[in-house]
Amino acid sequence: MARMKFLCDAERCIECNGCVTACKNENEVPWGVNRRRVVTINDGVVGAEKSISVACMHCSDAPCMAVCPVDCFYKTDDGVVLHDKDLCIGCGYCFYACPFGAPQFPQAGAFGLRGKMDKCTFCAGGPEADRSDAEFQKYGRNRLAEGKLPACAEMCSTKALLGGDGDVIADIYRDRVVRRGKGSEVWGWGTAYGPGKPGAQPPAPQPQPATKS
Amino acid sequence: MRALLLIVFAFGLVACGEQEQVVIYKQGKYQGKPDTRPWDSEPLAAEYRGSKWSKGDRASWEEQIKSRQLAQHEHKRIYQ
């Protein structure tokens, strides 16, 4: 059973926002809605700046599903969290519950009217006929039904953003880390997000021994 | 003693289980419309890269998706 996930390699992300652009273009997402965005921490701190691309993480135990008062969320056989926009009442509970800020609400109406929730679908559409106009209008492109992966991951120029079955992309990432020539120290929070103290710098590189020529 | 061990093992292995997480169309779970599965769609025309699966065959669709996933691995892509 596949379990679709995203994995962003903070060592590779160059904050080009290509994934954001790819998502907006592929799904024709309206103004004011960002299904995906690039978050940068330690912005401007030399050597400590890290970027990571964030969207719906399609949680295995999704809090948005738990709090939705109208039960409009469902999970597909591939572990993709989707929702039915015909049921959504735009209450925003899912936005408060989501730790990633994934749910988005169009505010095109008068008086700050909040529309129906919109979020990353893992390019899997929604509960309309696959690859139909109705599905595209409401949820965007259904690339999974075309035998493809999400546009953001497939468009990523540095392949920082990986998308697909959690097991497969974890293997790709593991292989990559091993090839970087570092060991187990490259895993974990410290490497992914830099030193713990705000503004702290990573350790200075060790001087290389002089080589005789 | 043996019974106690069996009970401990049974409780210990509970954490290893995995609940099915797919949608269950029943009251209090999901109230919306049922969705079709991606492998129930016709593959795209042959000129589009990687549309090789049989309609309704989940295994062939997963193979197709897996080949796309592995295409993200630049080392394998380059050295093959």
mmCIF file of C-alpha atoms in Angstrom:
data_model
loop_
_atom_site.group_PDB
_atom_site.id
_atom_site.type_symbol
_atom_site.label_atom_id
_atom_site.label_comp_id
_atom_site.label_asym_id
_atom_site.label_seq_id
_atom_site.Cartn_x
_atom_site.Cartn_y
_atom_site.Cartn_z
ATOM 1 C CA MET A 1 0.000 0.000 0.000
ATOM 2 C CA ALA A 2 1.553 3.223 -1.115
ATOM 3 C CA ARG A 3 1.527 6.161 1.255
ATOM 4 C CA MET A 4 2.049 9.368 -0.635
ATOM 5 C CA LYS A 5 4.302 11.897 1.072
ATOM 6 C CA PHE A 6 6.442 14.924 0.320
ATOM 7 C CA LEU A 7 10.036 15.183 1.490
ATOM 8 C CA CYS A 8 12.018 18.414 1.187
ATOM 9 C CA ASP A 9 15.796 18.306 1.387
ATOM 10 C CA ALA A 10 16.766 21.526 3.170
ATOM 11 C CA GLU A 11 20.379 21.078 2.046
ATOM 12 C CA ARG A 12 19.318 21.380 -1.568
ATOM 13 C CA CYS A 13 16.427 23.847 -1.603
ATOM 14 C CA ILE A 14 17.598 27.128 -3.164
ATOM 15 C CA GLU A 15 14.360 29.054 -2.545
ATOM 16 C CA CYS A 16 13.684 29.412 -6.259
ATOM 17 C CA ASN A 17 9.931 29.050 -5.679
ATOM 18 C CA GLY A 18 9.703 26.879 -8.778
ATOM 19 C CA CYS A 19 7.462 24.458 -6.870
ATOM 20 C CA VAL A 20 5.096 27.291 -5.923
ATOM 21 C CA THR A 21 4.934 28.451 -9.517
ATOM 22 C CA ALA A 22 4.476 24.930 -10.852
ATOM 23 C CA CYS A 23 1.607 24.331 -8.433
ATOM 24 C CA LYS A 24 -0.149 27.582 -9.254
ATOM 25 C CA ASN A 25 0.231 26.997 -12.964
ATOM 26 C CA GLU A 26 -0.755 23.340 -13.012
ATOM 27 C CA ASN A 27 -3.837 23.784 -10.853
ATOM 28 C CA GLU A 28 -4.732 27.335 -11.893
ATOM 29 C CA VAL A 29 -4.911 28.366 -8.262
ATOM 30 C CA PRO A 30 -6.576 31.779 -7.797
ATOM 31 C CA TRP A 31 -4.955 34.892 -6.383
ATOM 32 C CA GLY A 32 -4.508 34.885 -2.638
ATOM 33 C CA VAL A 33 -4.324 31.116 -2.362
ATOM 34 C CA ASN A 34 -0.959 29.415 -2.024
ATOM 35 C CA ARG A 35 -1.205 25.681 -1.827
ATOM 36 C CA ARG A 36 2.570 25.522 -1.529
ATOM 37 C CA ARG A 37 5.107 28.031 -0.282
ATOM 38 C CA VAL A 38 8.795 28.145 0.522
ATOM 39 C CA VAL A 39 9.696 28.927 4.120
ATOM 40 C CA THR A 40 13.166 30.253 4.949
ATOM 41 C CA ILE A 41 14.627 30.289 8.416
ATOM 42 C CA ASN A 42 17.692 32.211 9.552
ATOM 43 C CA ASP A 43 17.079 34.430 6.553
ATOM 44 C CA GLY A 44 20.199 36.395 5.694
ATOM 45 C CA VAL A 45 22.452 34.649 8.219
ATOM 46 C CA VAL A 46 25.442 33.481 6.241
ATOM 47 C CA GLY A 47 25.794 29.731 6.302
ATOM 48 C CA ALA A 48 22.753 29.166 8.496
ATOM 49 C CA GLU A 49 20.003 29.950 6.027
ATOM 50 C CA LYS A 50 17.771 27.008 5.208
ATOM 51 C CA SER A 51 14.730 26.860 3.000
ATOM 52 C CA ILE A 52 12.064 24.253 2.865
ATOM 53 C CA SER A 53 9.030 23.881 0.658
ATOM 54 C CA VAL A 54 5.821 23.333 2.617
ATOM 55 C CA ALA A 55 2.315 22.308 1.624
ATOM 56 C CA CYS A 56 -0.210 19.815 2.931
ATOM 57 C CA MET A 57 1.860 16.930 4.277
ATOM 58 C CA HIS A 58 -0.999 14.438 3.898
ATOM 59 C CA CYS A 59 -0.673 13.370 7.517
ATOM 60 C CA SER A 60 -1.300 9.761 8.433
ATOM 61 C CA ASP A 61 -3.434 10.959 11.339
ATOM 62 C CA ALA A 62 -4.599 14.246 9.921
ATOM 63 C CA PRO A 63 -5.840 16.826 12.475
ATOM 64 C CA CYS A 64 -7.908 18.597 9.822
ATOM 65 C CA MET A 65 -9.961 15.438 9.383
ATOM 66 C CA ALA A 66 -10.442 15.199 13.124
ATOM 67 C CA VAL A 67 -11.774 18.729 13.615
ATOM 68 C CA CYS A 68 -13.932 19.162 10.512
ATOM 69 C CA PRO A 69 -17.523 19.673 11.740
ATOM 70 C CA VAL A 70 -19.075 18.544 8.454
ATOM 71 C CA ASP A 71 -16.740 15.570 7.855
ATOM 72 C CA CYS A 72 -15.748 16.681 4.388
ATOM 73 C CA PHE A 73 -12.260 15.128 4.503
ATOM 74 C CA TYR A 74 -11.329 11.692 3.319
ATOM 75 C CA LYS A 75 -8.176 9.724 2.701
ATOM 76 C CA THR A 76 -7.562 7.845 -0.509
ATOM 77 C CA ASP A 77 -6.089 4.370 -0.851
ATOM 78 C CA ASP A 78 -2.728 6.030 -1.460
ATOM 79 C CA GLY A 79 -2.815 8.032 1.754
ATOM 80 C CA VAL A 80 -3.694 11.362 0.128
ATOM 81 C CA VAL A 81 -5.887 13.629 2.274
ATOM 82 C CA LEU A 82 -8.610 15.205 0.141
ATOM 83 C CA HIS A 83 -11.862 17.032 0.811
ATOM 84 C CA ASP A 84 -15.236 17.618 -0.754
ATOM 85 C CA LYS A 85 -15.710 21.320 -1.525
ATOM 86 C CA ASP A 86 -19.454 20.843 -1.946
ATOM 87 C CA LEU A 87 -19.649 20.096 1.769
ATOM 88 C CA CYS A 88 -17.067 22.546 3.121
ATOM 89 C CA ILE A 89 -18.599 25.469 4.970
ATOM 90 C CA GLY A 90 -15.381 27.488 5.180
ATOM 91 C CA CYS A 91 -15.359 27.584 8.971
ATOM 92 C CA GLY A 92 -11.563 27.533 9.168
ATOM 93 C CA TYR A 93 -11.248 24.926 11.918
ATOM 94 C CA CYS A 94 -8.910 22.914 9.707
ATOM 95 C CA PHE A 95 -6.676 25.957 9.352
ATOM 96 C CA TYR A 96 -6.328 26.251 13.120
ATOM 97 C CA ALA A 97 -5.714 22.525 13.479
ATOM 98 C CA CYS A 98 -3.118 22.169 10.736
ATOM 99 C CA PRO A 99 0.476 22.486 11.999
ATOM 100 C CA PHE A 100 1.676 23.421 8.503
ATOM 101 C CA GLY A 101 -0.832 26.149 7.641
ATOM 102 C CA ALA A 102 -1.879 24.163 4.591
ATOM 103 C CA PRO A 103 -5.596 25.027 4.339
ATOM 104 C CA GLN A 104 -6.153 28.208 2.350
ATOM 105 C CA PHE A 105 -9.273 30.302 2.043
ATOM 106 C CA PRO A 106 -10.043 32.518 -0.919
ATOM 107 C CA GLN A 107 -11.174 35.958 0.203
ATOM 108 C CA ALA A 108 -12.597 37.289 -3.025
ATOM 109 C CA GLY A 109 -15.989 38.238 -1.652
ATOM 110 C CA ALA A 110 -17.172 41.367 0.120
ATOM 111 C CA PHE A 111 -16.729 42.008 3.864
ATOM 112 C CA GLY A 112 -13.814 39.577 4.150
ATOM 113 C CA LEU A 113 -16.044 36.674 3.172
ATOM 114 C CA ARG A 114 -14.169 33.416 3.533
ATOM 115 C CA GLY A 115 -14.702 30.909 0.764
ATOM 116 C CA LYS A 116 -14.437 27.164 0.749
ATOM 117 C CA MET A 117 -11.158 25.726 1.853
ATOM 118 C CA ASP A 118 -8.518 24.977 -0.757
ATOM 119 C CA LYS A 119 -5.356 22.996 -0.210
ATOM 120 C CA CYS A 120 -2.740 20.835 -1.870
ATOM 121 C CA THR A 121 -4.335 17.707 -3.302
ATOM 122 C CA PHE A 122 -1.065 15.911 -4.087
ATOM 123 C CA CYS A 123 -2.272 16.585 -7.654
ATOM 124 C CA ALA A 124 -4.948 13.945 -7.049
ATOM 125 C CA GLY A 125 -8.046 16.069 -7.742
ATOM 126 C CA GLY A 126 -11.091 15.440 -5.598
ATOM 127 C CA PRO A 127 -14.437 13.664 -5.471
ATOM 128 C CA GLU A 128 -15.499 14.422 -9.016
ATOM 129 C CA ALA A 129 -15.046 12.293 -12.113
ATOM 130 C CA ASP A 130 -11.314 11.893 -12.676
ATOM 131 C CA ARG A 131 -9.800 14.301 -15.202
ATOM 132 C CA SER A 132 -13.169 16.008 -15.720
ATOM 133 C CA ASP A 133 -13.675 19.761 -16.101
ATOM 134 C CA ALA A 134 -15.625 19.844 -12.838
ATOM 135 C CA GLU A 135 -12.716 18.295 -10.993
ATOM 136 C CA PHE A 136 -10.245 20.680 -12.532
ATOM 137 C CA GLN A 137 -12.379 23.723 -11.705
ATOM 138 C CA LYS A 138 -12.751 22.780 -8.055
ATOM 139 C CA TYR A 139 -9.559 20.945 -7.178
ATOM 140 C CA GLY A 140 -7.075 21.318 -10.007
ATOM 141 C CA ARG A 141 -5.271 18.782 -12.106
ATOM 142 C CA ASN A 142 -5.478 15.066 -11.310
ATOM 143 C CA ARG A 143 -1.972 14.023 -12.237
ATOM 144 C CA LEU A 144 -2.096 10.769 -10.286
ATOM 145 C CA ALA A 145 -4.894 9.630 -12.584
ATOM 146 C CA GLU A 146 -2.583 10.484 -15.477
ATOM 147 C CA GLY A 147 0.139 8.249 -14.050
ATOM 148 C CA LYS A 148 2.221 11.230 -12.946
ATOM 149 C CA LEU A 149 3.463 12.686 -9.678
ATOM 150 C CA PRO A 150 2.697 16.161 -8.294
ATOM 151 C CA ALA A 151 3.935 18.949 -10.542
ATOM 152 C CA CYS A 152 5.894 20.680 -7.748
ATOM 153 C CA ALA A 153 8.079 17.643 -7.080
ATOM 154 C CA GLU A 154 8.584 16.743 -10.711
ATOM 155 C CA MET A 155 9.463 20.342 -11.604
ATOM 156 C CA CYS A 156 11.942 20.876 -8.758
ATOM 157 C CA SER A 157 15.211 21.876 -10.432
ATOM 158 C CA THR A 158 17.532 20.665 -7.676
ATOM 159 C CA LYS A 159 15.310 17.719 -6.769
ATOM 160 C CA ALA A 160 15.131 19.073 -3.230
ATOM 161 C CA LEU A 161 11.427 18.346 -3.167
ATOM 162 C CA LEU A 162 10.613 14.688 -3.560
ATOM 163 C CA GLY A 163 7.081 13.364 -3.846
ATOM 164 C CA GLY A 164 5.718 9.853 -3.905
ATOM 165 C CA ASP A 165 5.443 6.747 -1.808
ATOM 166 C CA GLY A 166 7.102 7.411 1.547
ATOM 167 C CA ASP A 167 9.250 4.294 1.348
ATOM 168 C CA VAL A 168 10.577 5.067 -2.120
ATOM 169 C CA ILE A 169 11.433 8.709 -1.522
ATOM 170 C CA ALA A 170 12.993 7.885 1.841
ATOM 171 C CA ASP A 171 15.276 5.436 0.021
ATOM 172 C CA ILE A 172 16.202 8.113 -2.519
ATOM 173 C CA TYR A 173 16.987 10.574 0.261
ATOM 174 C CA ARG A 174 18.997 8.039 2.230
ATOM 175 C CA ASP A 175 21.055 7.155 -0.804
ATOM 176 C CA ARG A 176 21.670 10.843 -1.433
ATOM 177 C CA VAL A 177 22.847 11.454 2.117
ATOM 178 C CA VAL A 178 25.261 8.544 1.934
ATOM 179 C CA ARG A 179 26.702 9.849 -1.336
ATOM 180 C CA ARG A 180 27.291 13.272 0.171
ATOM 181 C CA GLY A 181 30.189 11.744 2.002
ATOM 182 C CA LYS A 182 28.809 12.449 5.419
ATOM 183 C CA GLY A 183 27.606 9.928 7.902
ATOM 184 C CA SER A 184 24.859 9.765 10.412
ATOM 185 C CA GLU A 185 25.567 13.332 11.590
ATOM 186 C CA VAL A 186 23.700 14.695 8.587
ATOM 187 C CA TRP A 187 20.433 13.283 9.830
ATOM 188 C CA GLY A 188 18.129 14.937 12.258
ATOM 189 C CA TRP A 189 16.935 18.302 13.376
ATOM 190 C CA GLY A 190 20.316 19.965 13.732
ATOM 191 C CA THR A 191 21.271 19.389 10.130
ATOM 192 C CA ALA A 192 17.882 20.066 8.671
ATOM 193 C CA TYR A 193 17.244 23.313 10.517
ATOM 194 C CA GLY A 194 20.668 24.563 11.577
ATOM 195 C CA PRO A 195 21.979 25.454 15.026
ATOM 196 C CA GLY A 196 19.471 25.734 17.827
ATOM 197 C CA LYS A 197 20.090 29.320 18.988
ATOM 198 C CA PRO A 198 18.606 32.075 16.828
ATOM 199 C CA GLY A 199 21.287 33.741 14.775
ATOM 200 C CA ALA A 200 23.936 31.231 15.743
ATOM 201 C CA GLN A 201 26.490 30.320 13.128
ATOM 202 C CA PRO A 202 27.481 26.797 12.163
ATOM 203 C CA PRO A 203 30.960 25.730 13.268
ATOM 204 C CA ALA A 204 33.789 27.156 11.203
ATOM 205 C CA PRO A 205 35.321 24.732 8.720
ATOM 206 C CA GLN A 206 38.482 23.039 9.925
ATOM 207 C CA PRO A 207 41.670 24.244 8.217
ATOM 208 C CA GLN A 208 42.897 21.780 5.658
ATOM 209 C CA PRO A 209 46.429 20.426 6.141
ATOM 210 C CA ALA A 210 48.893 21.860 3.639
ATOM 211 C CA THR A 211 49.620 19.524 0.774
ATOM 212 C CA LYS A 212 53.088 19.156 -0.691
ATOM 213 C CA SER A 213 53.270 19.710 -4.424
ATOM 214 C CA MET B 1 3.774 -17.544 33.914
ATOM 215 C CA ARG B 2 3.315 -18.624 30.316
ATOM 216 C CA ALA B 3 -0.127 -17.059 30.143
ATOM 217 C CA LEU B 4 1.263 -13.846 31.572
ATOM 218 C CA LEU B 5 3.971 -13.777 28.919
ATOM 219 C CA LEU B 6 1.404 -14.322 26.198
ATOM 220 C CA ILE B 7 -0.652 -11.420 27.483
ATOM 221 C CA VAL B 8 2.420 -9.180 27.633
ATOM 222 C CA PHE B 9 3.350 -10.125 24.060
ATOM 223 C CA ALA B 10 -0.165 -9.498 22.870
ATOM 224 C CA PHE B 11 -0.197 -6.013 24.388
ATOM 225 C CA GLY B 12 3.325 -5.320 23.223
ATOM 226 C CA LEU B 13 2.538 -6.174 19.631
ATOM 227 C CA VAL B 14 -0.486 -3.915 19.549
ATOM 228 C CA ALA B 15 1.791 -1.008 18.674
ATOM 229 C CA CYS B 16 3.050 -2.900 15.622
ATOM 230 C CA GLY B 17 -0.387 -3.049 14.079
ATOM 231 C CA GLU B 18 -1.569 -0.693 11.421
ATOM 232 C CA GLN B 19 -5.109 0.399 10.919
ATOM 233 C CA GLU B 20 -6.478 0.749 7.429
ATOM 234 C CA GLN B 21 -6.677 4.475 6.779
ATOM 235 C CA VAL B 22 -8.712 4.621 3.629
ATOM 236 C CA VAL B 23 -12.050 6.325 3.527
ATOM 237 C CA ILE B 24 -14.998 4.613 5.111
ATOM 238 C CA TYR B 25 -18.273 5.946 3.821
ATOM 239 C CA LYS B 26 -20.260 5.897 6.998
ATOM 240 C CA GLN B 27 -21.846 8.399 9.342
ATOM 241 C CA GLY B 28 -19.337 10.507 11.203
ATOM 242 C CA LYS B 29 -16.440 9.541 8.931
ATOM 243 C CA TYR B 30 -16.940 11.184 5.583
ATOM 244 C CA GLN B 31 -20.126 12.738 4.349
ATOM 245 C CA GLY B 32 -19.092 13.719 0.845
ATOM 246 C CA LYS B 33 -19.283 12.131 -2.557
ATOM 247 C CA PRO B 34 -17.374 8.920 -3.268
ATOM 248 C CA ASP B 35 -14.205 9.380 -5.276
ATOM 249 C CA THR B 36 -12.889 7.302 -8.131
ATOM 250 C CA ARG B 37 -9.474 5.719 -7.887
ATOM 251 C CA PRO B 38 -6.629 6.855 -10.116
ATOM 252 C CA TRP B 39 -6.088 3.420 -11.632
ATOM 253 C CA ASP B 40 -9.707 3.339 -12.784
ATOM 254 C CA SER B 41 -8.926 5.989 -15.385
ATOM 255 C CA GLU B 42 -7.830 5.286 -18.916
ATOM 256 C CA PRO B 43 -4.103 5.844 -19.387
ATOM 257 C CA LEU B 44 -3.168 8.887 -21.424
ATOM 258 C CA ALA B 45 -2.251 8.530 -25.062
ATOM 259 C CA ALA B 46 0.987 6.702 -25.727
ATOM 260 C CA GLU B 47 2.876 9.827 -26.775
ATOM 261 C CA TYR B 48 2.706 11.138 -23.216
ATOM 262 C CA ARG B 49 5.627 9.809 -21.281
ATOM 263 C CA GLY B 50 4.803 7.076 -18.873
ATOM 264 C CA SER B 51 1.192 6.223 -19.425
ATOM 265 C CA LYS B 52 1.572 2.514 -19.190
ATOM 266 C CA TRP B 53 -1.003 0.826 -17.062
ATOM 267 C CA SER B 54 -4.162 -1.123 -17.637
ATOM 268 C CA LYS B 55 -7.422 0.443 -16.600
ATOM 269 C CA GLY B 56 -8.565 -0.969 -13.274
ATOM 270 C CA ASP B 57 -5.280 -2.727 -12.555
ATOM 271 C CA ARG B 58 -3.853 -1.211 -9.411
ATOM 272 C CA ALA B 59 -0.559 -3.104 -9.567
ATOM 273 C CA SER B 60 0.293 -1.824 -13.033
ATOM 274 C CA TRP B 61 -0.606 1.743 -12.021
ATOM 275 C CA GLU B 62 1.637 1.482 -8.973
ATOM 276 C CA GLU B 63 4.479 0.250 -11.173
ATOM 277 C CA GLN B 64 3.941 3.270 -13.403
ATOM 278 C CA ILE B 65 3.988 5.648 -10.422
ATOM 279 C CA LYS B 66 7.057 3.937 -8.994
ATOM 280 C CA SER B 67 8.982 4.455 -12.213
ATOM 281 C CA ARG B 68 8.112 8.165 -12.012
ATOM 282 C CA GLN B 69 9.264 8.242 -8.400
ATOM 283 C CA LEU B 70 12.593 6.661 -9.251
ATOM 284 C CA ALA B 71 13.062 9.226 -12.007
ATOM 285 C CA GLN B 72 13.545 11.715 -9.183
ATOM 286 C CA HIS B 73 16.727 9.879 -8.224
ATOM 287 C CA GLU B 74 19.308 11.647 -10.338
ATOM 288 C CA HIS B 75 22.059 9.117 -9.656
ATOM 289 C CA LYS B 76 20.014 6.269 -10.997
ATOM 290 C CA ARG B 77 18.784 8.408 -13.860
ATOM 291 C CA ILE B 78 22.296 9.351 -14.919
ATOM 292 C CA TYR B 79 24.078 6.060 -14.429
ATOM 293 C CA GLN B 80 21.520 3.748 -15.955
#
